[in-house]
Amino acid sequence: MEFNVKSGSPEKQRSACVVVGVFEPRRLTPTAEQIDTISNGYISALLRRGDIEGKVGQVLLLHHVPNILSERVLLVGCGKERELSATQYKQIIQKTIHTLNETGSMEAINFLSELHVKGRDTYWKIRDAVETAQDNLYVFDKFKSNKQETRRPLRKMVFNVSTRRELTAGEMAITHGTSIAKGVSLAKDLANMPPNIANPEYLAKQSKLLEKEYPSIKTQILDEESMQELQMNSYLAVGRGSKNESFLSIINYEGAKDTNAKPIVLIGKGLTFDAGGISLKPPANMDEMKYDMCGAASVIGTMKAIAELNLPINVVGMAAGCENMPGGNSFRPGDILTSMSGQTIEVLNTDAEGRLVLCDVLTYAERFEPDCVIDIATLTGACIVALGNHVSGLMSTHNPLAHELSNASEQSGDKVWRLPMDEVYMDKLKSPFADMANIGTPGAGTTVAACFLSKFTKKYNWAHLDIAGTAWKQGAHKGATGRPVPLLVQYLLNKSDSINNHESNK
Ligand code: BES
Ligand code: MN
Ligand code: ZN
């Protein structure tokens, strides 16, 4: 879909549809007011008759509004004027996109950026609308014989801003929003693919494709033999029960002017299927464990987005591909593994495999002398119990990094909430036979998993995102969400800004 910004009055636009808001109860937004005046009270007459109240979720499509050049006017309910939140704004945009797409308007001019959303500027409103539009128009129908085509799909949206001064911010919002949406869409595609096709080798191939598409990216793939040489015994143990080889993709993005600038390292859990191994999972919803690679998918998506944006920073993205299956060669409960760090791990549950894969990749990350390391993983069912499906878990041993991620979350709307990482939880991981066990005593499962990882992150600043509840949706809208690509790109945009500001201050 194509996006544009423009500044002009609503009655002069020649478009398939003009989109304007109506507040509750039956109150016109400034643009709706303008249309009402020019059409001799056409809109206010409709409101008086009770055709639309202005509640969030309501829409009314009008044709041939007097003295208006556009074919249609779409009135969109915006709720109470003083209470418009970011979440409601998103709902309004969502409703708008679906209505336009289903009623034959292939292009539209959108005046909803004039709404006052608490604490948000024009840049935010336009960027959010771009991301929301692309998010809602996404379909995954690669395996459908009969694809449901929309007869006249929405192809172009023009955002109207009230002053010409805002055009630059609007254009930047479209650039950023479009790139983030591309990253989100790639992450969704990778995650929605079935696990018989999207195996670790497939993830590696997709990571390699980025290198072809962007000159700023070089991708290196480590196979099991290379991992063996590196003594990544914990990672390798998890893949042993599967016929599919494990592959670790290392996607190197160099955008910094100073090529020696320390990279930010992103590590994604890439379990292309997690059956639990010998500690086999129960059958209900096991198909959803194809989504256990959403961390890796989000890293690949984020790398694409930042390459699109040419951000002036260095980033290393790692996708830790692996499959956890029961089999004659599987690792077992009771096994003791020697991780790449040299620390030994007693396996008490082969279904706590994500941390076993990640710990070796975290050790490997030391060689980049990173500015910081962020891992992203569908790590614990406990995180869904704690935070549900709208908020990801954030844990960190470095307060400034945790704050930067919380801020990026607030800005992007890709929500996180910090959970504790206190040393009091460490005792839970004690093992009578090895340096640690791979599961803890009951309670605080999400924190305990993070505590396990923290034993491998002593050499750098580190944060962990548990996306078990947010990476995909169940039910009628089943599918990957592409989260936390928006959060990660926002964090990297902020990093890029601080570098630019620093340099221009010199
Ligand atoms: N991939 C799962 C976590 C998960 C489960 C994410 C359900 C999303 C939905 C992870 O590998 C796992 O199995 N974790 C176990 C850990 C436990 C054995 C300590 C869990 O959460 O039950
Ligand atoms: Mn598991
Ligand atoms: Zn898992």
mmCIF file of C-alpha atoms in Angstrom, residues 65-239:
data_model
loop_
_atom_site.group_PDB
_atom_site.id
_atom_site.type_symbol
_atom_site.label_atom_id
_atom_site.label_comp_id
_atom_site.label_asym_id
_atom_site.label_seq_id
_atom_site.Cartn_x
_atom_site.Cartn_y
_atom_site.Cartn_z
ATOM 1 C CA VAL A 65 -22.283 14.796 -0.305
ATOM 2 C CA PRO A 66 -23.286 18.170 -1.786
ATOM 3 C CA ASN A 67 -20.414 20.425 -2.972
ATOM 4 C CA ILE A 68 -17.754 17.854 -2.123
ATOM 5 C CA LEU A 69 -15.459 16.767 -4.949
ATOM 6 C CA SER A 70 -14.703 13.312 -3.516
ATOM 7 C CA GLU A 71 -16.992 10.382 -4.298
ATOM 8 C CA ARG A 72 -17.537 9.410 -0.660
ATOM 9 C CA VAL A 73 -17.256 10.732 2.851
ATOM 10 C CA LEU A 74 -16.596 8.265 5.630
ATOM 11 C CA LEU A 75 -17.649 9.431 9.076
ATOM 12 C CA VAL A 76 -15.761 7.600 11.811
ATOM 13 C CA GLY A 77 -16.803 7.517 15.470
ATOM 14 C CA CYS A 78 -13.993 8.819 17.705
ATOM 15 C CA GLY A 79 -15.551 8.588 21.170
ATOM 16 C CA LYS A 80 -15.375 11.402 23.699
ATOM 17 C CA GLU A 81 -13.154 14.210 22.482
ATOM 18 C CA ARG A 82 -11.289 14.703 25.756
ATOM 19 C CA GLU A 83 -10.583 11.055 26.403
ATOM 20 C CA LEU A 84 -8.972 9.842 23.192
ATOM 21 C CA SER A 85 -6.182 7.411 24.124
ATOM 22 C CA ALA A 86 -3.509 5.897 21.912
ATOM 23 C CA THR A 87 -5.262 2.524 22.113
ATOM 24 C CA GLN A 88 -8.585 4.053 21.021
ATOM 25 C CA TYR A 89 -6.890 5.895 18.173
ATOM 26 C CA LYS A 90 -5.554 2.546 16.967
ATOM 27 C CA GLN A 91 -9.074 1.053 17.108
ATOM 28 C CA ILE A 92 -10.429 3.977 15.093
ATOM 29 C CA ILE A 93 -7.783 3.538 12.408
ATOM 30 C CA GLN A 94 -8.415 -0.208 12.349
ATOM 31 C CA LYS A 95 -12.126 0.288 11.763
ATOM 32 C CA THR A 96 -11.390 2.874 9.063
ATOM 33 C CA ILE A 97 -9.016 0.566 7.193
ATOM 34 C CA HIS A 98 -11.440 -2.363 7.215
ATOM 35 C CA THR A 99 -14.351 -0.208 6.106
ATOM 36 C CA LEU A 100 -12.426 1.373 3.226
ATOM 37 C CA ASN A 101 -11.061 -1.967 2.120
ATOM 38 C CA GLU A 102 -14.496 -3.577 2.084
ATOM 39 C CA THR A 103 -16.495 -0.797 0.491
ATOM 40 C CA GLY A 104 -14.528 -0.276 -2.689
ATOM 41 C CA SER A 105 -12.540 2.875 -1.922
ATOM 42 C CA MET A 106 -9.176 2.104 -3.451
ATOM 43 C CA GLU A 107 -7.770 5.377 -2.224
ATOM 44 C CA ALA A 108 -8.691 7.692 0.606
ATOM 45 C CA ILE A 109 -7.695 10.964 2.160
ATOM 46 C CA ASN A 110 -7.540 10.733 5.907
ATOM 47 C CA PHE A 111 -8.229 13.705 8.186
ATOM 48 C CA LEU A 112 -8.015 11.758 11.432
ATOM 49 C CA SER A 113 -4.507 13.071 12.184
ATOM 50 C CA GLU A 114 -6.261 16.214 13.423
ATOM 51 C CA LEU A 115 -7.576 14.269 16.443
ATOM 52 C CA HIS A 116 -5.966 15.103 19.768
ATOM 53 C CA VAL A 117 -4.486 11.908 21.121
ATOM 54 C CA LYS A 118 -3.160 12.233 24.677
ATOM 55 C CA GLY A 119 0.602 12.867 24.627
ATOM 56 C CA ARG A 120 1.066 12.112 20.909
ATOM 57 C CA ASP A 121 2.099 14.356 18.013
ATOM 58 C CA THR A 122 1.385 14.306 14.277
ATOM 59 C CA TYR A 123 4.426 12.129 13.612
ATOM 60 C CA TRP A 124 3.119 9.500 16.003
ATOM 61 C CA LYS A 125 -0.444 9.589 14.672
ATOM 62 C CA ILE A 126 0.630 9.120 11.077
ATOM 63 C CA ARG A 127 3.241 6.480 11.823
ATOM 64 C CA ASP A 128 0.815 4.550 13.965
ATOM 65 C CA ALA A 129 -1.817 4.703 11.225
ATOM 66 C CA VAL A 130 0.669 3.343 8.661
ATOM 67 C CA GLU A 131 1.653 0.483 10.944
ATOM 68 C CA THR A 132 -1.943 -0.269 11.916
ATOM 69 C CA ALA A 133 -3.062 -0.242 8.278
ATOM 70 C CA GLN A 134 -0.381 -2.682 7.174
ATOM 71 C CA ASP A 135 -0.938 -4.852 10.231
ATOM 72 C CA ASN A 136 -4.644 -5.128 9.420
ATOM 73 C CA LEU A 137 -4.272 -5.707 5.701
ATOM 74 C CA TYR A 138 -1.808 -8.564 6.247
ATOM 75 C CA VAL A 139 -2.971 -11.995 5.081
ATOM 76 C CA PHE A 140 -1.175 -15.312 5.152
ATOM 77 C CA ASP A 141 -2.734 -17.390 2.388
ATOM 78 C CA LYS A 142 0.292 -19.073 0.820
ATOM 79 C CA PHE A 143 -1.263 -22.482 1.425
ATOM 80 C CA LYS A 144 -4.843 -21.695 0.433
ATOM 81 C CA SER A 145 -5.965 -23.050 -2.939
ATOM 82 C CA ASN A 146 -8.730 -20.469 -3.181
ATOM 83 C CA LYS A 147 -7.419 -17.123 -2.076
ATOM 84 C CA GLN A 148 -10.042 -14.634 -0.922
ATOM 85 C CA GLU A 149 -9.365 -11.620 -3.093
ATOM 86 C CA THR A 150 -10.794 -8.249 -2.115
ATOM 87 C CA ARG A 151 -12.453 -6.944 -5.263
ATOM 88 C CA ARG A 152 -11.447 -3.309 -4.850
ATOM 89 C CA PRO A 153 -8.766 -3.247 -2.142
ATOM 90 C CA LEU A 154 -7.495 -0.086 -0.468
ATOM 91 C CA ARG A 155 -4.266 0.832 -2.273
ATOM 92 C CA LYS A 156 -3.432 4.366 -1.289
ATOM 93 C CA MET A 157 -3.929 6.568 1.738
ATOM 94 C CA VAL A 158 -3.151 10.271 1.900
ATOM 95 C CA PHE A 159 -2.775 11.781 5.362
ATOM 96 C CA ASN A 160 -3.897 15.331 5.634
ATOM 97 C CA VAL A 161 -2.058 17.616 8.048
ATOM 98 C CA SER A 162 -3.466 20.978 9.107
ATOM 99 C CA THR A 163 -0.328 23.049 8.455
ATOM 100 C CA ARG A 164 2.417 22.799 5.816
ATOM 101 C CA ARG A 165 4.932 22.866 8.677
ATOM 102 C CA GLU A 166 3.863 19.345 9.588
ATOM 103 C CA LEU A 167 4.591 17.865 6.168
ATOM 104 C CA THR A 168 8.197 16.920 7.013
ATOM 105 C CA ALA A 169 7.171 15.135 10.212
ATOM 106 C CA GLY A 170 4.451 13.370 8.254
ATOM 107 C CA GLU A 171 6.869 12.171 5.605
ATOM 108 C CA MET A 172 9.283 10.888 8.217
ATOM 109 C CA ALA A 173 6.396 9.091 9.928
ATOM 110 C CA ILE A 174 5.543 7.351 6.648
ATOM 111 C CA THR A 175 9.167 6.311 6.036
ATOM 112 C CA HIS A 176 9.535 4.918 9.545
ATOM 113 C CA GLY A 177 6.095 3.327 9.632
ATOM 114 C CA THR A 178 6.551 1.660 6.245
ATOM 115 C CA SER A 179 9.917 0.150 7.210
ATOM 116 C CA ILE A 180 8.622 -1.094 10.545
ATOM 117 C CA ALA A 181 5.622 -2.614 8.757
ATOM 118 C CA LYS A 182 7.950 -4.435 6.346
ATOM 119 C CA GLY A 183 9.859 -5.891 9.290
ATOM 120 C CA VAL A 184 6.635 -6.888 11.028
ATOM 121 C CA SER A 185 5.285 -8.512 7.906
ATOM 122 C CA LEU A 186 8.472 -10.529 7.354
ATOM 123 C CA ALA A 187 8.433 -11.666 10.998
ATOM 124 C CA LYS A 188 4.784 -12.737 10.613
ATOM 125 C CA ASP A 189 5.468 -14.633 7.404
ATOM 126 C CA LEU A 190 8.400 -16.541 8.901
ATOM 127 C CA ALA A 191 6.406 -17.387 12.022
ATOM 128 C CA ASN A 192 3.196 -18.405 10.262
ATOM 129 C CA MET A 193 5.013 -20.833 7.975
ATOM 130 C CA PRO A 194 4.370 -24.467 8.942
ATOM 131 C CA PRO A 195 7.168 -26.205 10.843
ATOM 132 C CA ASN A 196 7.648 -28.910 8.213
ATOM 133 C CA ILE A 197 8.843 -26.157 5.874
ATOM 134 C CA ALA A 198 10.146 -23.513 8.261
ATOM 135 C CA ASN A 199 12.830 -25.647 9.915
ATOM 136 C CA PRO A 200 16.187 -24.336 11.178
ATOM 137 C CA GLU A 201 17.702 -24.563 7.712
ATOM 138 C CA TYR A 202 14.850 -22.457 6.319
ATOM 139 C CA LEU A 203 15.487 -19.772 8.950
ATOM 140 C CA ALA A 204 19.156 -19.734 7.974
ATOM 141 C CA LYS A 205 18.270 -19.383 4.278
ATOM 142 C CA GLN A 206 15.927 -16.501 5.011
ATOM 143 C CA SER A 207 18.657 -14.784 7.038
ATOM 144 C CA LYS A 208 21.015 -15.266 4.121
ATOM 145 C CA LEU A 209 18.488 -13.644 1.762
ATOM 146 C CA LEU A 210 18.840 -10.341 3.643
ATOM 147 C CA GLU A 211 22.463 -10.221 2.548
ATOM 148 C CA LYS A 212 21.386 -10.338 -1.105
ATOM 149 C CA GLU A 213 18.822 -7.626 -0.618
ATOM 150 C CA TYR A 214 20.889 -5.137 1.417
ATOM 151 C CA PRO A 215 24.562 -4.253 0.840
ATOM 152 C CA SER A 216 24.793 -3.165 4.493
ATOM 153 C CA ILE A 217 24.156 -6.768 5.622
ATOM 154 C CA LYS A 218 26.491 -9.757 5.743
ATOM 155 C CA THR A 219 25.158 -13.065 7.024
ATOM 156 C CA GLN A 220 27.179 -15.928 8.421
ATOM 157 C CA ILE A 221 25.675 -19.343 9.162
ATOM 158 C CA LEU A 222 27.031 -21.736 11.786
ATOM 159 C CA ASP A 223 26.062 -25.381 11.261
ATOM 160 C CA GLU A 224 26.293 -28.133 13.876
ATOM 161 C CA GLU A 225 29.887 -28.897 12.994
ATOM 162 C CA SER A 226 30.964 -25.295 13.643
ATOM 163 C CA MET A 227 28.952 -25.245 16.848
ATOM 164 C CA GLN A 228 30.723 -28.410 17.903
ATOM 165 C CA GLU A 229 34.098 -26.708 17.445
ATOM 166 C CA LEU A 230 32.867 -23.816 19.555
ATOM 167 C CA GLN A 231 31.714 -26.244 22.271
ATOM 168 C CA MET A 232 28.097 -25.054 22.128
ATOM 169 C CA ASN A 233 27.103 -28.296 23.801
ATOM 170 C CA SER A 234 24.001 -26.987 25.487
ATOM 171 C CA TYR A 235 22.525 -25.618 22.237
ATOM 172 C CA LEU A 236 23.492 -28.789 20.368
ATOM 173 C CA ALA A 237 21.895 -31.053 22.992
ATOM 174 C CA VAL A 238 18.459 -29.522 22.364
ATOM 175 C CA GLY A 239 18.598 -30.285 18.634
#
